PDB file of C-alpha atoms in Angstrom:
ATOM      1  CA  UNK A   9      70.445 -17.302 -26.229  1.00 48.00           C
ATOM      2  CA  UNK A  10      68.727 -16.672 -29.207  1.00 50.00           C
ATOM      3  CA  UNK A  11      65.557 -18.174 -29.888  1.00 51.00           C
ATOM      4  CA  UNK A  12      65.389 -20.094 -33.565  1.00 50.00           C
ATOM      5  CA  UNK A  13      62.071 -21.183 -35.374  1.00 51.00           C
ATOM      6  CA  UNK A  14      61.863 -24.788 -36.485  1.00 54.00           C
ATOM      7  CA  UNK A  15      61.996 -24.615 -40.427  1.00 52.00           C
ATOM      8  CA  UNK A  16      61.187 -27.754 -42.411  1.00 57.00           C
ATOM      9  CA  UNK A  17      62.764 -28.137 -46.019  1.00 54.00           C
ATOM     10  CA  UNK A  18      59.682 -26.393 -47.742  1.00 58.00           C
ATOM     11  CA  UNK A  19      60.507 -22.951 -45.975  1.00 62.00           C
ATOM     12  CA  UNK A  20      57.521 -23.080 -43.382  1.00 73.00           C
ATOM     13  CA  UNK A  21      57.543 -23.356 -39.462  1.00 86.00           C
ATOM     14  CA  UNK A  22      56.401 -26.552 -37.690  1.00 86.00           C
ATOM     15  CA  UNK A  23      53.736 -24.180 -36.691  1.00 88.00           C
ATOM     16  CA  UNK A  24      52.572 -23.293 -39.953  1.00 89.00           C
ATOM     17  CA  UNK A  25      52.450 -26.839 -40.838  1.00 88.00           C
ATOM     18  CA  UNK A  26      50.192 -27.787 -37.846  1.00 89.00           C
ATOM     19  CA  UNK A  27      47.894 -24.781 -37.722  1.00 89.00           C
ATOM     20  CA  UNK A  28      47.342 -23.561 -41.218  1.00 89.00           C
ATOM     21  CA  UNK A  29      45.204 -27.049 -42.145  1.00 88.00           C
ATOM     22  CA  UNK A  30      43.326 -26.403 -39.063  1.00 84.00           C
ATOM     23  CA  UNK A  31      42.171 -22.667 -40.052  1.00 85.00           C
ATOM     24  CA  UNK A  32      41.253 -23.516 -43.650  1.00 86.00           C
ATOM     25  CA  UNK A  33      39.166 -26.221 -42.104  1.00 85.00           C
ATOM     26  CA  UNK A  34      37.308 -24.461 -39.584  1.00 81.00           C
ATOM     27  CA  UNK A  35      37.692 -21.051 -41.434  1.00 81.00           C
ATOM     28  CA  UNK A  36      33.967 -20.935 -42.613  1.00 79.00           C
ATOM     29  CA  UNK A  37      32.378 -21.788 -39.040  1.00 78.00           C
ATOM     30  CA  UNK A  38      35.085 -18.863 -37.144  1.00 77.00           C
ATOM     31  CA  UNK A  39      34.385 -16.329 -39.881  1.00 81.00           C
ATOM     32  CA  UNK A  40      30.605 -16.604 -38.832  1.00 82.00           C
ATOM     33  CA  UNK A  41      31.903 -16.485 -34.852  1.00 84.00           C
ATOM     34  CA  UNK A  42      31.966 -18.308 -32.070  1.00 88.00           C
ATOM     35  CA  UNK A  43      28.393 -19.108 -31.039  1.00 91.00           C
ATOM     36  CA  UNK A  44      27.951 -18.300 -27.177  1.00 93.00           C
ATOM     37  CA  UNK A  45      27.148 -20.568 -24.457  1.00 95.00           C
ATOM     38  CA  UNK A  46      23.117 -19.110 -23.835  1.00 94.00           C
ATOM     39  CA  UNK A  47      22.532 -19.392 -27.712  1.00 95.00           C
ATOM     40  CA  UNK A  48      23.986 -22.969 -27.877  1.00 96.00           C
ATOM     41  CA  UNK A  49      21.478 -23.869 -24.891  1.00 96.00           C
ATOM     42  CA  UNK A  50      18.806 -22.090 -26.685  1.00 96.00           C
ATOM     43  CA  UNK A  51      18.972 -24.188 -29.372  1.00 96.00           C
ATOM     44  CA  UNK A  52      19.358 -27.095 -27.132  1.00 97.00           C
ATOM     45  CA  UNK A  53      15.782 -26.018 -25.742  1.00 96.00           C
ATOM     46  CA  UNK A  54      14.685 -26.286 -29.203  1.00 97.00           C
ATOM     47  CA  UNK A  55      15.344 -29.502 -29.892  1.00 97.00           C
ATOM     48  CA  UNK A  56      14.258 -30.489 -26.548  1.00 96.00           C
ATOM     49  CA  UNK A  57      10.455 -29.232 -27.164  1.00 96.00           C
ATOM     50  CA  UNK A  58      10.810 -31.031 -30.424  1.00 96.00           C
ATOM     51  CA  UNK A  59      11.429 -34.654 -28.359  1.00 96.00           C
ATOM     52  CA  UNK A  60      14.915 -34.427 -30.353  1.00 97.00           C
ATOM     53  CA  UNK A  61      17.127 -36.276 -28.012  1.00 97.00           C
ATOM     54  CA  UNK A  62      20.030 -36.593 -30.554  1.00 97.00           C
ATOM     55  CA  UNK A  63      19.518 -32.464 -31.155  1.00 96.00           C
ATOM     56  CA  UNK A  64      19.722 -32.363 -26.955  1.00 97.00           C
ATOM     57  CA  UNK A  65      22.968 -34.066 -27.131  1.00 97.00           C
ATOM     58  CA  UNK A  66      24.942 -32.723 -29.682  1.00 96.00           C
ATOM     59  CA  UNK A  67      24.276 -28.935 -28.473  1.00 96.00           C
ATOM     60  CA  UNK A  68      25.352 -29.919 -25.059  1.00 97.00           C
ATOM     61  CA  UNK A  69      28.748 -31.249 -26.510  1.00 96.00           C
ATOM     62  CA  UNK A  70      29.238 -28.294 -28.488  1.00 95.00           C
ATOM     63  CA  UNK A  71      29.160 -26.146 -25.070  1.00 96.00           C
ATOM     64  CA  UNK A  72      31.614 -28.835 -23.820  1.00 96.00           C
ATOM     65  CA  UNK A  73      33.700 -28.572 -26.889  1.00 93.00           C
ATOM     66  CA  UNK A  74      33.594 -24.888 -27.650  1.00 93.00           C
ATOM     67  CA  UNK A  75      33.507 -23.620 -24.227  1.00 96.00           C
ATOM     68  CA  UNK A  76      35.098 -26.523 -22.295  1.00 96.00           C
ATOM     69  CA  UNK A  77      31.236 -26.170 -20.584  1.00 97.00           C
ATOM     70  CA  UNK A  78      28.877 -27.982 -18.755  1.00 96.00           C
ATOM     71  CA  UNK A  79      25.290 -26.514 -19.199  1.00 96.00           C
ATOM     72  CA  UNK A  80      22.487 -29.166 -19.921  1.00 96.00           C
ATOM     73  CA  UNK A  81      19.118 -28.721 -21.324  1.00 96.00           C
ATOM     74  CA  UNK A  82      17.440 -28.893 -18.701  1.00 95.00           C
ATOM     75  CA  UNK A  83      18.858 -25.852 -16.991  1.00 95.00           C
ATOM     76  CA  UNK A  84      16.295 -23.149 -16.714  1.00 94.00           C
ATOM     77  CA  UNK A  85      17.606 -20.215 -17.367  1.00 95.00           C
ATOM     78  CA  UNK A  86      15.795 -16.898 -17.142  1.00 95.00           C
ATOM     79  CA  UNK A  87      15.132 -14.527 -20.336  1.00 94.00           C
ATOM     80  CA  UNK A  88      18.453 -12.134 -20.972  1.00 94.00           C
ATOM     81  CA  UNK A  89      21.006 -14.401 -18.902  1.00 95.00           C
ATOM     82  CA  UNK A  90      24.649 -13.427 -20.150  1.00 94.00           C
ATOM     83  CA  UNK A  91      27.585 -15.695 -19.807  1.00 96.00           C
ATOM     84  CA  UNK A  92      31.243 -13.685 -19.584  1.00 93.00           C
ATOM     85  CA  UNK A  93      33.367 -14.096 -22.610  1.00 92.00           C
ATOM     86  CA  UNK A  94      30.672 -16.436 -24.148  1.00 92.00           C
ATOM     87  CA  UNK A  95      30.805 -19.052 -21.395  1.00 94.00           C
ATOM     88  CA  UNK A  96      34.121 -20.020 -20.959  1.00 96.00           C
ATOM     89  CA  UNK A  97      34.192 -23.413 -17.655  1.00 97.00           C
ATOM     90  CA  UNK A  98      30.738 -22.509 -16.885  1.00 97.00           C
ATOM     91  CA  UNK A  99      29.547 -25.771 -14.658  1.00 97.00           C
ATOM     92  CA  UNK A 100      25.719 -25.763 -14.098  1.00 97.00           C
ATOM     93  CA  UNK A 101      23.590 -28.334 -12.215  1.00 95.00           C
ATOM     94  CA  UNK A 102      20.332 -29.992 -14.645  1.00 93.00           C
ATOM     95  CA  UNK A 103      18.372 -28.775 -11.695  1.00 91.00           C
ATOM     96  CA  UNK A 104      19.391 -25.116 -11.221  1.00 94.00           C
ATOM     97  CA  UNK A 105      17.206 -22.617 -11.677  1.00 95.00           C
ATOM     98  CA  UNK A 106      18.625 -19.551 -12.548  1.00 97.00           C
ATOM     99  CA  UNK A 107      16.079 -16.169 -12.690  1.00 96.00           C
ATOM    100  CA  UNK A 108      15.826 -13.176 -15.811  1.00 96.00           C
ATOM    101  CA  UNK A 109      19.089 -10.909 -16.319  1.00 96.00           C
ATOM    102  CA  UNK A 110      21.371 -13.053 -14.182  1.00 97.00           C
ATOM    103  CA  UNK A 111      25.456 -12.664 -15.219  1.00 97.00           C
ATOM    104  CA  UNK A 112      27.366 -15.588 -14.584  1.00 97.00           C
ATOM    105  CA  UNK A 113      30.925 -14.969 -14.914  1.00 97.00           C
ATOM    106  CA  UNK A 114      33.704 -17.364 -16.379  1.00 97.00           C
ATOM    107  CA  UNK A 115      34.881 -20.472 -14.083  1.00 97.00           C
ATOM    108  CA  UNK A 116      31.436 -20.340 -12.670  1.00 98.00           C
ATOM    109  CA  UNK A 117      30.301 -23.873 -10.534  1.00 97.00           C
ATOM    110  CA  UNK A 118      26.288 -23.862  -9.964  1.00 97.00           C
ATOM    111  CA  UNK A 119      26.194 -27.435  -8.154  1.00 93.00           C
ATOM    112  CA  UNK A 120      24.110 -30.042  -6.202  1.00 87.00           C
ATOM    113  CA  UNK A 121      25.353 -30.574  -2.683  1.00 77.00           C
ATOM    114  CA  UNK A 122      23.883 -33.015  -0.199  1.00 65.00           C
ATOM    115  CA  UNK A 123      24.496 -30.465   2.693  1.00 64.00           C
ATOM    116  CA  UNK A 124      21.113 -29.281   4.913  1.00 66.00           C
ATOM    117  CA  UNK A 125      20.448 -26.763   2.659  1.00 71.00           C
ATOM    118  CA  UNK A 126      17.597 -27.875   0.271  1.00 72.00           C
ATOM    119  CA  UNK A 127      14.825 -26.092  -1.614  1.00 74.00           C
ATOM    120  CA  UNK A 128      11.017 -27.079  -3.328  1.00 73.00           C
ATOM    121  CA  UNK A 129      11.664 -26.149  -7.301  1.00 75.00           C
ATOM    122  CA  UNK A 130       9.325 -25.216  -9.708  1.00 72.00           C
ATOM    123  CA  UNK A 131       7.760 -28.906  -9.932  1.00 73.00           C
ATOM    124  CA  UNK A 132       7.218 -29.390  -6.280  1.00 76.00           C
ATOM    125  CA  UNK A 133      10.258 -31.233  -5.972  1.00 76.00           C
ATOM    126  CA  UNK A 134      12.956 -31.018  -2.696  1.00 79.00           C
ATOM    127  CA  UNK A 135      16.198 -30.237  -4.075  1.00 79.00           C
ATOM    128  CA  UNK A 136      19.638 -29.599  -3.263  1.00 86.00           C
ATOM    129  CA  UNK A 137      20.676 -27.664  -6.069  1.00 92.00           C
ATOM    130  CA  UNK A 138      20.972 -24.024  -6.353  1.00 94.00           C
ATOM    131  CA  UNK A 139      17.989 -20.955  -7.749  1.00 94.00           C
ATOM    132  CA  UNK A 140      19.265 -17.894  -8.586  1.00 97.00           C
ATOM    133  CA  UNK A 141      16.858 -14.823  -8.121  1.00 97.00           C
ATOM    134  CA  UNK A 142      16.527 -12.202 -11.034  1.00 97.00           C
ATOM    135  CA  UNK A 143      19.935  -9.850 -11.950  1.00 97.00           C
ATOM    136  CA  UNK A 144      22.050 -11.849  -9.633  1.00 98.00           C
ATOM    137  CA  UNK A 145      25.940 -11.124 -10.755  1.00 98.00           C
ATOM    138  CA  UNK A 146      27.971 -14.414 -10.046  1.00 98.00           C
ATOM    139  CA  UNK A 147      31.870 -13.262 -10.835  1.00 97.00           C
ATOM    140  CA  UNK A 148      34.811 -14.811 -11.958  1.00 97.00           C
ATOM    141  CA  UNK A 149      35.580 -18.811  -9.987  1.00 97.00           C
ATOM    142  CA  UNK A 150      32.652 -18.362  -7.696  1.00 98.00           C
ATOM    143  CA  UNK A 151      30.833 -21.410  -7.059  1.00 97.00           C
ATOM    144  CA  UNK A 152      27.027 -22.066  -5.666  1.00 96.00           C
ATOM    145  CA  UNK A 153      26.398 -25.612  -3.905  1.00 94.00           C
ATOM    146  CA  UNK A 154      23.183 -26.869  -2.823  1.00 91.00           C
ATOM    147  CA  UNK A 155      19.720 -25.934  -2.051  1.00 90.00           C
ATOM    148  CA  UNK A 156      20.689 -22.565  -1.608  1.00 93.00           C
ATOM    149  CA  UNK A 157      18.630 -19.569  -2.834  1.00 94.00           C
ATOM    150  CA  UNK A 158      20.233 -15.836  -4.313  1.00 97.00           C
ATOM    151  CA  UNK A 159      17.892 -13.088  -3.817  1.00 97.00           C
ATOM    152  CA  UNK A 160      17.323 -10.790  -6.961  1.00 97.00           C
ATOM    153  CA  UNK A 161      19.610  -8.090  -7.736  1.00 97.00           C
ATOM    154  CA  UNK A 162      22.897  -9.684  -5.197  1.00 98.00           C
ATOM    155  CA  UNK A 163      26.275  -9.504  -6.507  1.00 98.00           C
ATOM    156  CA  UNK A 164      28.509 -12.978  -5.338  1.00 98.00           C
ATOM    157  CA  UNK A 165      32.371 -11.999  -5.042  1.00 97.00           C
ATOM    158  CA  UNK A 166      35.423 -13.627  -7.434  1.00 97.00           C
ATOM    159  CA  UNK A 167      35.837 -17.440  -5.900  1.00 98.00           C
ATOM    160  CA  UNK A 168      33.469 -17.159  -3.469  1.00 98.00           C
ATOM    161  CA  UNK A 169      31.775 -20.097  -2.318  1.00 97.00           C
ATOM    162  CA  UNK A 170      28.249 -19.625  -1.413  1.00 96.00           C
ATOM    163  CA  UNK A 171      26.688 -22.662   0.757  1.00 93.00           C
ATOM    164  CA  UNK A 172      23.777 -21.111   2.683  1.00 92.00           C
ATOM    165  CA  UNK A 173      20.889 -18.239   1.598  1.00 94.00           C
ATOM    166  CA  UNK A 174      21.998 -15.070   0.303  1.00 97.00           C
ATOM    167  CA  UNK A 175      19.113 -12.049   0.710  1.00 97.00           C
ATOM    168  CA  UNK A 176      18.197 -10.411  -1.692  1.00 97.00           C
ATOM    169  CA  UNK A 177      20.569  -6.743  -2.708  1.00 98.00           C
ATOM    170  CA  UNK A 178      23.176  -8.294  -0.991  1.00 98.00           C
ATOM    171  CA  UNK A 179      27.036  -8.110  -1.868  1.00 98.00           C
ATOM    172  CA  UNK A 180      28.525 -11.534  -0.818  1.00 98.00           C
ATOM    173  CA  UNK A 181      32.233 -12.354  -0.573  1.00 98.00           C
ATOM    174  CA  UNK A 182      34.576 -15.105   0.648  1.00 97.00           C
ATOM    175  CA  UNK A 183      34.547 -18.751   1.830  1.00 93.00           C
ATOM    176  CA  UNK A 184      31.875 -19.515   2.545  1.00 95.00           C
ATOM    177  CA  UNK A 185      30.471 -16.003   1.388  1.00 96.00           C
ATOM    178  CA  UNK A 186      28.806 -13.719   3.789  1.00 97.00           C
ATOM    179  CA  UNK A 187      27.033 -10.842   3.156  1.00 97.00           C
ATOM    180  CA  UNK A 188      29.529  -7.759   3.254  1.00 97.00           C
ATOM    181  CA  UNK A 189      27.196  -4.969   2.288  1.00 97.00           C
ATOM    182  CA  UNK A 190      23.658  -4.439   1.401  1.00 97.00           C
ATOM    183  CA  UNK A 191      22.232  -2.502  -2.165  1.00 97.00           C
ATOM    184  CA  UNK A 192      20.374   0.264  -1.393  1.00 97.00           C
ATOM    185  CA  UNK A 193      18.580   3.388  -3.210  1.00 97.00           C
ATOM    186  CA  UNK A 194      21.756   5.706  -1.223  1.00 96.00           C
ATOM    187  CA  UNK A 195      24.488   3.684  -2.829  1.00 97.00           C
ATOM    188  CA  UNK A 196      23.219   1.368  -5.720  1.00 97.00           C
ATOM    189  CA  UNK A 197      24.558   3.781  -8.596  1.00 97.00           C
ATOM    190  CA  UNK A 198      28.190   2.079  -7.244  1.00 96.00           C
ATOM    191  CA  UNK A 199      26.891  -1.409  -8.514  1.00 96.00           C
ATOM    192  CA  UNK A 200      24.887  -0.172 -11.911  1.00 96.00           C
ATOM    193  CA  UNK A 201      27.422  -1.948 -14.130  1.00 94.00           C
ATOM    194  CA  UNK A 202      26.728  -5.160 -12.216  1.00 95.00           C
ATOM    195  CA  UNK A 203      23.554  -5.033 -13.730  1.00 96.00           C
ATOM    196  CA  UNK A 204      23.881  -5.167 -17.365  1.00 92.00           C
ATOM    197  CA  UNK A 205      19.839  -6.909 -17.948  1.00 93.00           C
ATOM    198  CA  UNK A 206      18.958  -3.295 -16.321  1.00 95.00           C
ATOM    199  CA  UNK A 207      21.159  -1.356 -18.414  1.00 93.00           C
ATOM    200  CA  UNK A 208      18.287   0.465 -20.543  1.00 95.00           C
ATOM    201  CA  UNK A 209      16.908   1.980 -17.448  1.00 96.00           C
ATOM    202  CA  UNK A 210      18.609   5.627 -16.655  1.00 96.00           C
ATOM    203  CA  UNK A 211      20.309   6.374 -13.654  1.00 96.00           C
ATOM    204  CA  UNK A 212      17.113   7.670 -11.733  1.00 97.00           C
ATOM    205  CA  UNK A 213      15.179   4.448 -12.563  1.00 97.00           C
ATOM    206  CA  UNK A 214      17.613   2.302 -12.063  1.00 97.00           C
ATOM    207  CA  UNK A 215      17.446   3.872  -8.242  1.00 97.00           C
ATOM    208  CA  UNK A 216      13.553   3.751  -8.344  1.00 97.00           C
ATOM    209  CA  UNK A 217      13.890   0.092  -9.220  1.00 96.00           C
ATOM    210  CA  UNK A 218      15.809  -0.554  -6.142  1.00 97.00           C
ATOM    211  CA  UNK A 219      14.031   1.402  -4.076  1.00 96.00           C
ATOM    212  CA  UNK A 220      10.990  -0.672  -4.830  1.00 96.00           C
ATOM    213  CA  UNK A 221      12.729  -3.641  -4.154  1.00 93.00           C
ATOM    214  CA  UNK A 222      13.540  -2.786  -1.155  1.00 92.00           C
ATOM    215  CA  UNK A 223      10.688  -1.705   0.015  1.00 87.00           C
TER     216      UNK A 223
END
């Protein structure tokens, strides 16, 4: 059967009708892009140091509205953290801790989780909520629950749920994740796109880097 388009008397779709307000509204703010997740929390940070609660508030509803994510303030995320696709159902626990140059992929849950796992954060405090070392890749769905720590430089597998340590130059997968593989300076060049908060180092430092991480 033949699919018709709903006309109205003026000539244009129901479509048209709906939509077209919409873009000459919000035309100026799209034509200037969609601001990303990190750069939303950024200014969120801002208006933190500034004791501007109402600031605090509105930038985490923006990430909400925008991104349909949860990433508050008080996160502390490392220098060069990248969110895919701008930060599309990122969840993040207040209390994580996540290191320099991490990824964090879309669909991403960093969460609190009253299981024995538990860590001391930055302030002395016991915690059951999740630090992430340096470069740490977190792909697509996977979530992190409790007190559990990510070594630097470990990639976490698509919808993998990670509930206990992961070392560090590890390649976790599954539910809950276990360490498949480990990075090292024979096959690291395999996981260089992982990596993209190392991507200005060449191929032979990038291997130097792990090798010294390793050691």
């Amino acid at each position: 059967m033949k699919k018709t388009t709903e006309m109205n008397p003026s000539g244009s779709t129901a479509a048209e009708q709906t939509i077209t307000p919409w873009l000459e509204m919000l035309s100026g703010f799209m034509d200037r892009g969609i601001p990303s997740a990190s750069l939303i929390w950024e200014m969120g940070r801002k208006f933190q140091k500034e004791g501007d609660a109402v600031g605090v508030r509105r930038c985490e509803q923006l990430n909400y509205l925008l991104h349909n994510s949860s990433i508050p303030t008080s996160v502390q995320l490392g220098e060069g953290t990248t969110f895919g696709y701008g930060g599309i159902g990122v969840v993040i626990h207040g209390l994580a801790e996540l290191g320099k140059g991490v990824v964090v992929g879309t669909n991403v849950t960093i969460g609190g989780k009253t299981n024995p796992a538990n860590r001391v954060n930055s302030n002395e405090t016991r915690v059951y909520v999740p630090r992430i070392g340096d470069h740490v890749y977190l792909a697509t769905g996977c979530k992190v629950l409790g007190g559990v720590e990510i070594g630097a430089m470990s990639i976490i597998g698509a919808n993998s749920v990670v509930i206990s340590d992961i070392p560090p130059l590890s390649v976790a997968a599954g539910s809950p994740a276990k360490v498949r593989r480990s990075i090292t300076p024979e096959n690291c060049l395999e996981y260089r796109g992982s990596f993209s908060g190392l991507k200005h180092l060449s191929r032979e430092q990038f291997v130097e880097y792990v090798r010294e991480m390793a050691a």
